[in-house]
C-alpha cells in the first residue's frame, strides 16, 4: 500500500507522517518513508538546486522537470521495489505537489502536469493520500523560514491550496481532506482511523 501526505507549507504533514510511521512501527507493519524532492543521490542533488539555490534562475518548466526527475528516480530506485516487497510506502509529498505547485502555482496547467507525472512514475499513484488542509493565513503564521518556492507569498500559496482542494474533489476515492487546524493528536487519530478502514492494517 502506498500512502502519501500532502499540504501547503506549515500544514503539519511532516509531523503527521512521523506519527503515522511510529504507529506502523508499533504494529510491526513493514514500511519505508520517502520525502520529495530527494531520498536518492540524484534526488538530494536536485533538492539542493530547487530549494536552496537562490542565484540561478529556474524557469517554471525546468523547475517542474527537475521535480519529476527526482520523482522518476525515487519510483524506480526505492518505491517500486518496496511495494514489490509488500511494504507500506509512506511519502511526504508526491504527484499532487507538482500538480498544485507547478500546475497551478506556476501556471503550467493541471492536466499537463498530471500527464507528465504519469510519464515520470510510469502511472504509479498512491492508494491513499492525506491532504492536510490549512488556510494560507495559518501557513504564514506557522512558518518562519521559507525555501525558494515557499517564499512566493500569499497569492501563490492560495492558488496552490485551491488546486489541492480541487484535486481532492476530483480524486475523492484516493484523496482524503483532513482539517489541519485541529490538534496534532486529533488529526493523527483520524488518519489512523481512515488507514485502518481502508484495510491498511491487514497487509
Ligand atoms: P517540503 O520539504 O515538504 O517543505 P517543508 O520544508 O515545508 O517540509 O517541500 C519542499 C518544497 O518543494 C515545498 O515548498 C513544495 C515544493 N514542491 C513543489 O513545488 N513541487 C513538487 O512536486 C514537490 C514534491 C515539492
mmCIF file of C-alpha atoms in Angstrom, residues 48-58 148:
data_model
loop_
_atom_site.group_PDB
_atom_site.id
_atom_site.type_symbol
_atom_site.label_atom_id
_atom_site.label_comp_id
_atom_site.label_asym_id
_atom_site.label_seq_id
_atom_site.Cartn_x
_atom_site.Cartn_y
_atom_site.Cartn_z
ATOM 1 C CA UNK A 48 19.515 21.487 -3.285
ATOM 2 C CA UNK A 49 19.140 23.017 -6.744
ATOM 3 C CA UNK A 50 15.419 23.542 -6.296
ATOM 4 C CA UNK A 51 15.120 24.697 -2.702
ATOM 5 C CA UNK A 52 18.420 26.161 -1.555
ATOM 6 C CA UNK A 53 19.692 27.878 -4.650
ATOM 7 C CA UNK A 54 18.521 31.463 -4.976
ATOM 8 C CA UNK A 55 21.096 32.645 -7.503
ATOM 9 C CA UNK A 56 20.492 30.578 -10.628
ATOM 10 C CA UNK A 57 17.223 31.353 -12.374
ATOM 11 C CA UNK A 58 14.979 28.313 -12.963
ATOM 12 C CA UNK A 148 12.759 29.333 -2.556
#
